[in-house]
Each structure stands twice: as C-alpha cells, then as structure tokens.
PDB file of C-alpha atoms and ligand atoms in Angstrom:
ATOM      1  CA  UNK A   1      78.598 101.013 125.971  1.00 37.00           C
ATOM      2  CA  UNK A   2      81.986 102.541 126.484  1.00 42.00           C
ATOM      3  CA  UNK A   3      83.066  99.644 128.627  1.00 41.00           C
ATOM      4  CA  UNK A   4      82.039  97.362 125.837  1.00 41.00           C
ATOM      5  CA  UNK A   5      84.117  99.349 123.369  1.00 43.00           C
ATOM      6  CA  UNK A   6      87.204  99.132 125.666  1.00 40.00           C
ATOM      7  CA  UNK A   7      86.435  95.486 125.871  1.00 42.00           C
ATOM      8  CA  UNK A   8      86.448  95.037 122.207  1.00 43.00           C
ATOM      9  CA  UNK A   9      89.488  97.340 121.847  1.00 43.00           C
ATOM     10  CA  UNK A  10      91.291  95.012 124.195  1.00 42.00           C
ATOM     11  CA  UNK A  11      90.208  92.012 122.214  1.00 42.00           C
ATOM     12  CA  UNK A  12      91.440  93.578 118.964  1.00 43.00           C
ATOM     13  CA  UNK A  13      94.926  94.316 120.638  1.00 41.00           C
ATOM     14  CA  UNK A  14      95.109  90.771 121.715  1.00 39.00           C
ATOM     15  CA  UNK A  15      94.239  89.546 118.380  1.00 41.00           C
ATOM     16  CA  UNK A  16      96.758  91.760 116.637  1.00 41.00           C
ATOM     17  CA  UNK A  17      99.492  90.988 118.988  1.00 40.00           C
ATOM     18  CA  UNK A  18      98.619  87.205 118.435  1.00 39.00           C
ATOM     19  CA  UNK A  19      98.658  87.622 114.593  1.00 43.00           C
ATOM     20  CA  UNK A  20     101.735  89.613 113.910  1.00 42.00           C
ATOM     21  CA  UNK A  21     104.377  87.240 114.852  1.00 42.00           C
ATOM     22  CA  UNK A  22     102.334  84.390 113.216  1.00 43.00           C
ATOM     23  CA  UNK A  23     102.161  86.269 110.012  1.00 41.00           C
ATOM     24  CA  UNK A  24     105.774  87.072 109.983  1.00 42.00           C
ATOM     25  CA  UNK A  25     106.692  83.340 110.553  1.00 42.00           C
ATOM     26  CA  UNK A  26     104.408  82.350 107.760  1.00 45.00           C
ATOM     27  CA  UNK A  27     106.184  84.741 105.352  1.00 44.00           C
ATOM     28  CA  UNK A  28     109.436  83.400 106.346  1.00 45.00           C
ATOM     29  CA  UNK A  29     108.376  79.711 105.880  1.00 42.00           C
ATOM     30  CA  UNK A  30     106.518  80.254 102.703  1.00 43.00           C
ATOM     31  CA  UNK A  31     107.962  83.320 100.741  1.00 50.00           C
ATOM     32  CA  UNK A  32     105.438  84.773  98.411  1.00 85.00           C
ATOM     33  CA  UNK A  33     106.174  85.462  94.784  1.00 96.00           C
ATOM     34  CA  UNK A  34     107.914  88.807  94.288  1.00 96.00           C
ATOM     35  CA  UNK A  35     106.162  90.630  91.261  1.00 97.00           C
ATOM     36  CA  UNK A  36     108.506  93.686  91.561  1.00 97.00           C
ATOM     37  CA  UNK A  37     111.519  91.348  91.199  1.00 97.00           C
ATOM     38  CA  UNK A  38     109.829  89.720  88.207  1.00 98.00           C
ATOM     39  CA  UNK A  39     109.090  93.141  86.546  1.00 98.00           C
ATOM     40  CA  UNK A  40     112.820  94.020  87.001  1.00 98.00           C
ATOM     41  CA  UNK A  41     113.721  90.994  84.887  1.00 98.00           C
ATOM     42  CA  UNK A  42     111.197  92.152  82.222  1.00 98.00           C
ATOM     43  CA  UNK A  43     113.062  95.522  82.212  1.00 98.00           C
ATOM     44  CA  UNK A  44     116.353  93.913  81.711  1.00 98.00           C
ATOM     45  CA  UNK A  45     115.042  91.615  78.891  1.00 98.00           C
ATOM     46  CA  UNK A  46     113.379  94.506  77.115  1.00 98.00           C
ATOM     47  CA  UNK A  47     116.504  96.649  77.368  1.00 98.00           C
ATOM     48  CA  UNK A  48     118.247  94.096  75.069  1.00 98.00           C
ATOM     49  CA  UNK A  49     115.696  94.969  72.168  1.00 98.00           C
ATOM     50  CA  UNK A  50     113.857  92.669  69.915  1.00 98.00           C
ATOM     51  CA  UNK A  51     114.824  88.896  70.656  1.00 98.00           C
ATOM     52  CA  UNK A  52     113.812  86.674  67.973  1.00 98.00           C
ATOM     53  CA  UNK A  53     114.939  83.081  67.720  1.00 98.00           C
ATOM     54  CA  UNK A  54     118.473  82.676  66.206  1.00 98.00           C
ATOM     55  CA  UNK A  55     119.357  86.226  66.983  1.00 98.00           C
ATOM     56  CA  UNK A  56     122.492  87.479  69.028  1.00 98.00           C
ATOM     57  CA  UNK A  57     119.922  89.416  71.203  1.00 98.00           C
ATOM     58  CA  UNK A  58     118.094  86.187  72.125  1.00 98.00           C
ATOM     59  CA  UNK A  59     121.663  84.676  73.027  1.00 98.00           C
ATOM     60  CA  UNK A  60     121.963  87.721  75.433  1.00 98.00           C
ATOM     61  CA  UNK A  61     118.644  87.040  76.779  1.00 98.00           C
ATOM     62  CA  UNK A  62     119.488  83.397  77.452  1.00 98.00           C
ATOM     63  CA  UNK A  63     122.842  84.390  79.089  1.00 98.00           C
ATOM     64  CA  UNK A  64     120.968  86.729  81.344  1.00 98.00           C
ATOM     65  CA  UNK A  65     118.492  83.933  82.388  1.00 98.00           C
ATOM     66  CA  UNK A  66     121.222  81.414  83.045  1.00 98.00           C
ATOM     67  CA  UNK A  67     123.232  83.916  85.024  1.00 98.00           C
ATOM     68  CA  UNK A  68     120.225  84.740  87.158  1.00 98.00           C
ATOM     69  CA  UNK A  69     119.594  81.086  87.853  1.00 98.00           C
ATOM     70  CA  UNK A  70     123.195  80.589  88.823  1.00 98.00           C
ATOM     71  CA  UNK A  71     122.826  83.581  91.255  1.00 97.00           C
ATOM     72  CA  UNK A  72     119.796  81.871  92.843  1.00 96.00           C
ATOM     73  CA  UNK A  73     121.674  78.595  93.060  1.00 97.00           C
ATOM     74  CA  UNK A  74     119.495  76.736  90.543  1.00 97.00           C
ATOM     75  CA  UNK A  75     121.155  74.475  88.216  1.00 95.00           C
ATOM     76  CA  UNK A  76     120.142  74.706  84.521  1.00 97.00           C
ATOM     77  CA  UNK A  77     121.203  73.143  81.220  1.00 98.00           C
ATOM     78  CA  UNK A  78     120.739  74.146  77.640  1.00 98.00           C
ATOM     79  CA  UNK A  79     119.124  71.929  75.007  1.00 98.00           C
ATOM     80  CA  UNK A  80     120.623  73.445  71.786  1.00 98.00           C
ATOM     81  CA  UNK A  81     119.254  72.321  68.308  1.00 98.00           C
ATOM     82  CA  UNK A  82     118.836  73.561  64.670  1.00 98.00           C
ATOM     83  CA  UNK A  83     115.409  74.227  63.644  1.00 98.00           C
ATOM     84  CA  UNK A  84     114.162  74.188  60.034  1.00 97.00           C
ATOM     85  CA  UNK A  85     112.179  77.405  59.508  1.00 97.00           C
ATOM     86  CA  UNK A  86     110.853  79.509  56.456  1.00 97.00           C
ATOM     87  CA  UNK A  87     113.956  81.610  57.045  1.00 96.00           C
ATOM     88  CA  UNK A  88     116.297  78.632  56.890  1.00 97.00           C
ATOM     89  CA  UNK A  89     117.979  76.552  59.613  1.00 97.00           C
ATOM     90  CA  UNK A  90     118.212  78.590  62.773  1.00 98.00           C
ATOM     91  CA  UNK A  91     120.229  77.705  65.954  1.00 98.00           C
ATOM     92  CA  UNK A  92     117.744  77.540  69.014  1.00 98.00           C
ATOM     93  CA  UNK A  93     118.113  76.501  72.705  1.00 98.00           C
ATOM     94  CA  UNK A  94     115.627  75.592  75.420  1.00 98.00           C
ATOM     95  CA  UNK A  95     116.801  76.352  78.998  1.00 98.00           C
ATOM     96  CA  UNK A  96     115.963  73.649  81.510  1.00 98.00           C
ATOM     97  CA  UNK A  97     116.238  74.456  85.231  1.00 98.00           C
ATOM     98  CA  UNK A  98     115.877  71.479  87.546  1.00 98.00           C
ATOM     99  CA  UNK A  99     114.445  71.768  91.225  1.00 98.00           C
ATOM    100  CA  UNK A 100     114.831  68.180  92.621  1.00 97.00           C
ATOM    101  CA  UNK A 101     111.920  66.801  94.588  1.00 97.00           C
ATOM    102  CA  UNK A 102     111.553  63.631  96.707  1.00 95.00           C
ATOM    103  CA  UNK A 103     110.487  61.789  93.741  1.00 95.00           C
ATOM    104  CA  UNK A 104     111.815  61.664  90.159  1.00 95.00           C
ATOM    105  CA  UNK A 105     108.369  62.326  88.379  1.00 97.00           C
ATOM    106  CA  UNK A 106     108.448  65.631  86.869  1.00 98.00           C
ATOM    107  CA  UNK A 107     106.213  68.703  86.722  1.00 98.00           C
ATOM    108  CA  UNK A 108     107.201  71.037  83.854  1.00 98.00           C
ATOM    109  CA  UNK A 109     106.432  74.761  84.172  1.00 98.00           C
ATOM    110  CA  UNK A 110     107.424  76.553  81.104  1.00 98.00           C
ATOM    111  CA  UNK A 111     106.874  79.551  78.640  1.00 98.00           C
ATOM    112  CA  UNK A 112     108.750  81.085  75.954  1.00 98.00           C
ATOM    113  CA  UNK A 113     111.582  83.622  75.851  1.00 98.00           C
ATOM    114  CA  UNK A 114     111.723  84.581  72.202  1.00 98.00           C
ATOM    115  CA  UNK A 115     109.919  87.494  70.710  1.00 98.00           C
ATOM    116  CA  UNK A 116     108.236  87.427  67.399  1.00 98.00           C
ATOM    117  CA  UNK A 117     110.371  88.386  64.297  1.00 98.00           C
ATOM    118  CA  UNK A 118     109.114  91.167  62.294  1.00 97.00           C
ATOM    119  CA  UNK A 119     110.501  92.506  58.945  1.00 96.00           C
ATOM    120  CA  UNK A 120     109.649  96.161  59.421  1.00 95.00           C
ATOM    121  CA  UNK A 121     108.832  97.054  63.101  1.00 96.00           C
ATOM    122  CA  UNK A 122     110.929  96.978  66.318  1.00 97.00           C
ATOM    123  CA  UNK A 123     109.005  94.503  68.514  1.00 98.00           C
ATOM    124  CA  UNK A 124     110.458  94.315  71.993  1.00 98.00           C
ATOM    125  CA  UNK A 125     107.765  91.960  73.331  1.00 98.00           C
ATOM    126  CA  UNK A 126     107.508  93.276  77.036  1.00 98.00           C
ATOM    127  CA  UNK A 127     104.465  91.127  77.663  1.00 98.00           C
ATOM    128  CA  UNK A 128     104.740  88.570  74.746  1.00 98.00           C
ATOM    129  CA  UNK A 129     107.883  86.775  75.507  1.00 98.00           C
ATOM    130  CA  UNK A 130     109.285  89.101  78.217  1.00 98.00           C
ATOM    131  CA  UNK A 131     106.648  88.522  80.882  1.00 98.00           C
ATOM    132  CA  UNK A 132     106.859  84.677  80.725  1.00 98.00           C
ATOM    133  CA  UNK A 133     110.660  84.621  80.631  1.00 98.00           C
ATOM    134  CA  UNK A 134     110.805  87.004  83.619  1.00 98.00           C
ATOM    135  CA  UNK A 135     108.099  85.188  85.533  1.00 98.00           C
ATOM    136  CA  UNK A 136     109.919  81.912  85.222  1.00 98.00           C
ATOM    137  CA  UNK A 137     113.073  83.361  86.699  1.00 98.00           C
ATOM    138  CA  UNK A 138     111.224  84.487  89.765  1.00 98.00           C
ATOM    139  CA  UNK A 139     109.453  81.214  90.066  1.00 98.00           C
ATOM    140  CA  UNK A 140     112.648  79.191  89.759  1.00 98.00           C
ATOM    141  CA  UNK A 141     114.000  81.215  92.655  1.00 96.00           C
ATOM    142  CA  UNK A 142     110.875  80.507  94.819  1.00 96.00           C
ATOM    143  CA  UNK A 143     110.287  76.788  94.144  1.00 96.00           C
ATOM    144  CA  UNK A 144     113.001  75.267  96.098  1.00 94.00           C
ATOM    145  CA  UNK A 145     111.842  76.591  99.269  1.00 91.00           C
ATOM    146  CA  UNK A 146     108.278  75.400  98.638  1.00 90.00           C
ATOM    147  CA  UNK A 147     107.246  72.000 100.076  1.00 87.00           C
ATOM    148  CA  UNK A 148     107.101  69.670  97.131  1.00 94.00           C
ATOM    149  CA  UNK A 149     107.123  65.965  96.254  1.00 96.00           C
ATOM    150  CA  UNK A 150     107.576  66.135  92.619  1.00 98.00           C
ATOM    151  CA  UNK A 151     110.726  67.316  90.733  1.00 98.00           C
ATOM    152  CA  UNK A 152     110.152  70.579  88.842  1.00 98.00           C
ATOM    153  CA  UNK A 153     111.554  71.536  85.586  1.00 98.00           C
ATOM    154  CA  UNK A 154     111.380  75.228  84.671  1.00 98.00           C
ATOM    155  CA  UNK A 155     111.748  75.468  80.988  1.00 98.00           C
ATOM    156  CA  UNK A 156     112.249  78.537  78.790  1.00 99.00           C
ATOM    157  CA  UNK A 157     111.186  77.553  75.436  1.00 98.00           C
ATOM    158  CA  UNK A 158     112.843  78.984  72.367  1.00 98.00           C
ATOM    159  CA  UNK A 159     111.026  79.543  69.079  1.00 98.00           C
ATOM    160  CA  UNK A 160     107.462  79.623  70.231  1.00 98.00           C
ATOM    161  CA  UNK A 161     106.623  82.383  67.659  1.00 98.00           C
ATOM    162  CA  UNK A 162     106.105  81.599  64.078  1.00 97.00           C
ATOM    163  CA  UNK A 163     108.666  83.166  61.673  1.00 96.00           C
ATOM    164  CA  UNK A 164     106.101  84.111  59.107  1.00 95.00           C
ATOM    165  CA  UNK A 165     102.497  82.776  59.890  1.00 94.00           C
ATOM    166  CA  UNK A 166     101.364  80.294  62.388  1.00 96.00           C
ATOM    167  CA  UNK A 167     101.297  76.754  61.034  1.00 96.00           C
ATOM    168  CA  UNK A 168     101.961  73.208  62.443  1.00 97.00           C
ATOM    169  CA  UNK A 169     105.583  73.413  61.277  1.00 97.00           C
ATOM    170  CA  UNK A 170     106.148  77.180  61.676  1.00 97.00           C
ATOM    171  CA  UNK A 171     105.453  77.596  65.509  1.00 98.00           C
ATOM    172  CA  UNK A 172     106.317  76.078  68.836  1.00 98.00           C
ATOM    173  CA  UNK A 173     109.708  75.025  67.732  1.00 98.00           C
ATOM    174  CA  UNK A 174     111.225  74.593  71.305  1.00 98.00           C
ATOM    175  CA  UNK A 175     108.294  72.860  72.789  1.00 98.00           C
ATOM    176  CA  UNK A 176     107.848  70.424  69.820  1.00 98.00           C
ATOM    177  CA  UNK A 177     111.487  69.435  69.974  1.00 98.00           C
ATOM    178  CA  UNK A 178     111.311  68.932  73.674  1.00 98.00           C
ATOM    179  CA  UNK A 179     108.191  66.860  73.801  1.00 98.00           C
ATOM    180  CA  UNK A 180     109.478  64.712  70.742  1.00 98.00           C
ATOM    181  CA  UNK A 181     112.781  63.997  72.439  1.00 98.00           C
ATOM    182  CA  UNK A 182     111.174  63.173  75.791  1.00 98.00           C
ATOM    183  CA  UNK A 183     108.543  60.976  74.172  1.00 98.00           C
ATOM    184  CA  UNK A 184     111.241  58.993  72.264  1.00 97.00           C
ATOM    185  CA  UNK A 185     113.094  58.411  75.494  1.00 97.00           C
ATOM    186  CA  UNK A 186     109.842  57.771  77.434  1.00 97.00           C
ATOM    187  CA  UNK A 187     110.694  60.505  79.767  1.00 97.00           C
ATOM    188  CA  UNK A 188     107.642  62.652  79.382  1.00 98.00           C
ATOM    189  CA  UNK A 189     106.710  64.847  82.490  1.00 98.00           C
ATOM    190  CA  UNK A 190     103.632  64.000  84.578  1.00 98.00           C
ATOM    191  CA  UNK A 191     102.091  67.403  83.823  1.00 98.00           C
ATOM    192  CA  UNK A 192     102.816  70.611  82.084  1.00 98.00           C
ATOM    193  CA  UNK A 193     101.918  74.212  83.010  1.00 98.00           C
ATOM    194  CA  UNK A 194     102.566  77.012  80.506  1.00 98.00           C
ATOM    195  CA  UNK A 195     102.464  80.783  81.121  1.00 98.00           C
ATOM    196  CA  UNK A 196     102.353  83.260  78.453  1.00 98.00           C
ATOM    197  CA  UNK A 197     101.417  87.007  78.251  1.00 98.00           C
ATOM    198  CA  UNK A 198     100.678  87.099  82.007  1.00 98.00           C
ATOM    199  CA  UNK A 199     102.091  90.542  82.695  1.00 98.00           C
ATOM    200  CA  UNK A 200      99.210  92.633  81.140  1.00 98.00           C
ATOM    201  CA  UNK A 201      98.441  95.511  83.514  1.00 98.00           C
ATOM    202  CA  UNK A 202      94.845  94.851  82.825  1.00 97.00           C
ATOM    203  CA  UNK A 203      94.935  91.148  83.753  1.00 98.00           C
ATOM    204  CA  UNK A 204      92.097  88.785  82.736  1.00 98.00           C
ATOM    205  CA  UNK A 205      92.951  85.121  82.132  1.00 98.00           C
ATOM    206  CA  UNK A 206      90.255  82.951  80.588  1.00 98.00           C
ATOM    207  CA  UNK A 207      90.261  79.078  81.032  1.00 98.00           C
ATOM    208  CA  UNK A 208      91.992  77.756  78.094  1.00 98.00           C
ATOM    209  CA  UNK A 209      89.567  75.446  76.420  1.00 98.00           C
ATOM    210  CA  UNK A 210      92.013  72.705  75.344  1.00 97.00           C
ATOM    211  CA  UNK A 211      93.753  72.455  78.764  1.00 98.00           C
ATOM    212  CA  UNK A 212      93.075  69.560  81.165  1.00 98.00           C
ATOM    213  CA  UNK A 213      89.982  70.337  83.139  1.00 97.00           C
ATOM    214  CA  UNK A 214      90.982  69.101  86.492  1.00 97.00           C
ATOM    215  CA  UNK A 215      94.079  71.134  86.402  1.00 98.00           C
ATOM    216  CA  UNK A 216      92.192  74.285  85.470  1.00 98.00           C
ATOM    217  CA  UNK A 217      89.795  73.617  88.207  1.00 98.00           C
ATOM    218  CA  UNK A 218      92.589  73.446  90.883  1.00 98.00           C
ATOM    219  CA  UNK A 219      94.263  76.694  89.480  1.00 98.00           C
ATOM    220  CA  UNK A 220      90.885  78.546  89.420  1.00 98.00           C
ATOM    221  CA  UNK A 221      89.987  77.339  92.810  1.00 98.00           C
ATOM    222  CA  UNK A 222      93.326  78.856  94.205  1.00 98.00           C
ATOM    223  CA  UNK A 223      92.614  82.106  92.360  1.00 98.00           C
ATOM    224  CA  UNK A 224      89.123  82.203  94.098  1.00 98.00           C
ATOM    225  CA  UNK A 225      90.552  81.405  97.510  1.00 97.00           C
ATOM    226  CA  UNK A 226      93.091  84.148  97.226  1.00 97.00           C
ATOM    227  CA  UNK A 227      90.522  86.705  96.041  1.00 97.00           C
ATOM    228  CA  UNK A 228      91.473  86.982  92.287  1.00 98.00           C
ATOM    229  CA  UNK A 229      88.190  86.170  90.639  1.00 98.00           C
ATOM    230  CA  UNK A 230      88.468  89.477  88.811  1.00 98.00           C
ATOM    231  CA  UNK A 231      91.624  88.224  87.088  1.00 98.00           C
ATOM    232  CA  UNK A 232      90.955  84.600  86.659  1.00 98.00           C
ATOM    233  CA  UNK A 233      87.741  84.600  84.592  1.00 98.00           C
ATOM    234  CA  UNK A 234      84.929  82.161  84.248  1.00 96.00           C
ATOM    235  CA  UNK A 235      84.682  81.982  80.450  1.00 97.00           C
ATOM    236  CA  UNK A 236      86.997  80.060  78.150  1.00 97.00           C
ATOM    237  CA  UNK A 237      89.021  80.532  75.040  1.00 96.00           C
ATOM    238  CA  UNK A 238      91.181  77.955  72.941  1.00 97.00           C
ATOM    239  CA  UNK A 239      94.712  79.003  72.397  1.00 97.00           C
ATOM    240  CA  UNK A 240      97.589  76.897  70.964  1.00 97.00           C
ATOM    241  CA  UNK A 241     100.707  77.388  72.891  1.00 98.00           C
ATOM    242  CA  UNK A 242     103.728  75.483  74.187  1.00 98.00           C
ATOM    243  CA  UNK A 243     101.611  73.152  76.211  1.00 98.00           C
ATOM    244  CA  UNK A 244      99.980  71.702  72.823  1.00 98.00           C
ATOM    245  CA  UNK A 245     102.824  69.349  71.868  1.00 98.00           C
ATOM    246  CA  UNK A 246     102.857  67.740  75.442  1.00 98.00           C
ATOM    247  CA  UNK A 247      99.025  67.436  75.376  1.00 98.00           C
ATOM    248  CA  UNK A 248      99.116  65.765  71.974  1.00 98.00           C
ATOM    249  CA  UNK A 249     101.337  63.127  73.507  1.00 97.00           C
ATOM    250  CA  UNK A 250      98.880  62.549  76.331  1.00 97.00           C
ATOM    251  CA  UNK A 251     100.374  64.702  79.150  1.00 98.00           C
ATOM    252  CA  UNK A 252      97.799  66.678  81.287  1.00 98.00           C
ATOM    253  CA  UNK A 253      98.591  70.342  80.880  1.00 98.00           C
ATOM    254  CA  UNK A 254      97.286  73.820  81.491  1.00 98.00           C
ATOM    255  CA  UNK A 255      97.966  77.085  79.757  1.00 98.00           C
ATOM    256  CA  UNK A 256      97.762  80.506  81.668  1.00 98.00           C
ATOM    257  CA  UNK A 257      97.336  83.294  79.101  1.00 98.00           C
ATOM    258  CA  UNK A 258      95.615  86.635  78.957  1.00 98.00           C
ATOM    259  CA  UNK A 259      94.999  86.799  75.278  1.00 97.00           C
ATOM    260  CA  UNK A 260      92.728  89.958  75.596  1.00 97.00           C
ATOM    261  CA  UNK A 261      95.898  92.132  74.944  1.00 97.00           C
ATOM    262  CA  UNK A 262      95.252  94.982  72.388  1.00 97.00           C
ATOM    263  CA  UNK A 263      98.997  95.758  71.578  1.00 98.00           C
ATOM    264  CA  UNK A 264      99.616  92.026  70.839  1.00 98.00           C
ATOM    265  CA  UNK A 265     102.173  91.688  68.064  1.00 97.00           C
ATOM    266  CA  UNK A 266     102.523  95.473  67.675  1.00 98.00           C
ATOM    267  CA  UNK A 267     105.145  98.135  68.608  1.00 98.00           C
ATOM    268  CA  UNK A 268     102.839  98.825  71.597  1.00 98.00           C
ATOM    269  CA  UNK A 269     103.913  95.797  73.532  1.00 98.00           C
ATOM    270  CA  UNK A 270     106.067  97.808  75.789  1.00 98.00           C
ATOM    271  CA  UNK A 271     107.137  97.993  79.481  1.00 98.00           C
ATOM    272  CA  UNK A 272     104.298 100.321  80.477  1.00 98.00           C
ATOM    273  CA  UNK A 273     101.705  97.636  79.562  1.00 98.00           C
ATOM    274  CA  UNK A 274     103.139  95.192  82.111  1.00 98.00           C
ATOM    275  CA  UNK A 275     102.678  95.412  85.904  1.00 98.00           C
ATOM    276  CA  UNK A 276     104.425  93.821  88.845  1.00 98.00           C
ATOM    277  CA  UNK A 277     101.071  93.306  90.319  1.00 97.00           C
ATOM    278  CA  UNK A 278      99.773  91.070  87.464  1.00 98.00           C
ATOM    279  CA  UNK A 279     102.990  88.983  87.582  1.00 98.00           C
ATOM    280  CA  UNK A 280     102.595  88.599  91.291  1.00 97.00           C
ATOM    281  CA  UNK A 281      98.962  87.469  91.071  1.00 98.00           C
ATOM    282  CA  UNK A 282      99.723  84.820  88.630  1.00 98.00           C
ATOM    283  CA  UNK A 283     102.786  83.662  90.698  1.00 98.00           C
ATOM    284  CA  UNK A 284     100.837  83.496  93.814  1.00 97.00           C
ATOM    285  CA  UNK A 285      97.995  81.541  92.187  1.00 98.00           C
ATOM    286  CA  UNK A 286     100.340  79.106  90.647  1.00 98.00           C
ATOM    287  CA  UNK A 287     102.368  78.407  93.809  1.00 97.00           C
ATOM    288  CA  UNK A 288      99.028  77.919  95.719  1.00 96.00           C
ATOM    289  CA  UNK A 289      97.784  75.466  93.120  1.00 97.00           C
ATOM    290  CA  UNK A 290     100.967  73.192  92.931  1.00 98.00           C
ATOM    291  CA  UNK A 291     100.335  71.146  95.915  1.00 97.00           C
ATOM    292  CA  UNK A 292      96.701  70.323  94.700  1.00 97.00           C
ATOM    293  CA  UNK A 293      98.094  69.556  91.311  1.00 98.00           C
ATOM    294  CA  UNK A 294     100.756  67.164  92.893  1.00 98.00           C
ATOM    295  CA  UNK A 295      97.847  65.482  94.820  1.00 97.00           C
ATOM    296  CA  UNK A 296      95.743  65.130  91.666  1.00 97.00           C
ATOM    297  CA  UNK A 297      98.587  63.462  89.821  1.00 97.00           C
ATOM    298  CA  UNK A 298      99.377  61.070  92.683  1.00 93.00           C
ATOM    299  CA  UNK A 299      95.692  60.109  92.796  1.00 89.00           C
ATOM    300  CA  UNK A 300      95.356  59.533  89.078  1.00 81.00           C
ATOM    301  CA  UNK A 301      98.523  57.521  88.730  1.00 68.00           C
ATOM    302  CA  UNK A 302      96.814  54.233  89.689  1.00 50.00           C
ATOM    303  CA  UNK A 303      93.916  55.041  87.269  1.00 50.00           C
ATOM    304  CA  UNK A 304      96.225  55.565  84.279  1.00 48.00           C
ATOM    305  CA  UNK A 305      97.055  52.746  81.872  1.00 38.00           C
TER     306      UNK A 305
HETATM  307 ZN1   ZN B   1     103.449  86.147  70.397  1.00 72.57          ZN
END
C-alpha cells in the first residue's frame, strides 16, 4: 500500500514538473484576456460620468480609448459624422482600430461606447456602454499576438442608444452609418461580432435569436470547452443591437449580450454591478472561438454567391 502511494506520489511529482514549464510557455505564447485590466478601463470610463452621444464627456471617453490604443501600439482612426436625432443634429464618431492579418478580409468585433441620455437621472452606464467599451480596449491589446489569418477591425460604435425611445431611426446611429458606408463602397466585413452588457457580475448570456446560428454554435462550443456553460446559456432571446444593420446587409453576425440585468437603464448601473471575472470569461470564450469562426468563413466562401 505505502509503496504504491510513494509510487503514485513520484508519478505526481514527475507530472507536475513536466507540466509547469509547459503551462508557463503556453501563457507566454497565447496570453489570456485580462479581466482586471478590462475592469480598470470600466472604472476610468465611469469616472468621466454620463457619456451620451454628442456630449463633451463622450469626447473624453473617445480620447481615453484612442490613447489606450496608442499605448498598446494599435493604430486607430475616427469616422466622424453628424446624425439627425430627435434632439437635432449631433456630432458622433465611431472609433476603428485595425489589426492586420495575412488576408485583407475583415472580421469586425464591435460594441458601443455611448451611454443612454436621460433628462432627469445621472446614468453612468458601467455595464451598458462601459463594459463593452472597456472590453474592446483589452481585446484590441490582445488580438495582435493571437494567430490569425483575417484582418480584425475593433470598432467602438457611437450612438447605439436611442435619444428618446427605440425606433428604426432613433437607435444604432454609429453601426447604421458604418454598415451603409461600407455597403456603398462594397467593403462590408466577412463577419461581425458585437458585445454589449457583458460585465454583469451575475453573468448569463443567452443565444441571441437573430444571430447567425453557425457563429453562435462555435462560440457556445468554446464556452462549453472552457467550462463556462453556467454563463453561456442554452436558451435564446432576440435583441436588436449594433450587429443588426450588418445582418440586414447579409453579413453573418453574432451578438453577445446578457440582457437579464435588473439595473438596466437605471441609476443602479454602477461599477459594483460589473466584475473582472465576467469580462474575462467573455474575453476568453471569444478569443477561443475566433479561429473556428475564421475556419467557418473560409469554408463558406466558396458556397456564397
Ligand atoms: Zn442601453
């Protein structure tokens, strides 16, 4: 008995010695998504205060994002435009970071960085607007080191929120603008992935019903492989978000959103509702899914008209 135990202990020691350097090497080659770093970006954005489209506060958020990209050595451009809203014409700007790949075809990963305008409450949108903006900064920092064939555009959409109430013309200002412009110049991306409200401490992402099924399948398979089935749920829910204008133009797309968020559009959407762990889970799942999505796109290219 005891000899067997010693034998097993030796095996365990050998296995551990064998695994430690291998694990360290893996981490160096494929850095994981850093949820704590993403949460620090949420903190900085929330500290600016409410950040509705067209406001000086959103211009400060934009400067913060562009500055963080510069520090990470990621090149970015602004697409500035005027949008006709129920509150008159407002200046807006999408931020587009480019991470070149071996091929020119583009996978767009986006989310909004504005917060909803309210007449009578102070809405800082830690999760709704803050989490997606912060998540994308950390993602843009990590993507260049990941093996990839496709070129990635990481896009911070302006004016996702309705000024008054959600209609086809009062919502999604930034993504509608970008999809239209790219459609006109025949430069639509090969696929679009949008993240919104992914910082909820109590993370539960349902499959978005309008999203392209094969893309959802790949993302949910990654979540299962990484042990996150408690956070990537089996049931589905339809949500219109920044992926919609691209989908309407025939681009395969997926939306990652946790819409079961009680403080949604209330003064309760504050920093304490957001966790580094949730941001990290979504980051790890998405990074794990990207090679499969690239493969799926390459396979379907021949089949598309
Ligand atoms: Zn919102």
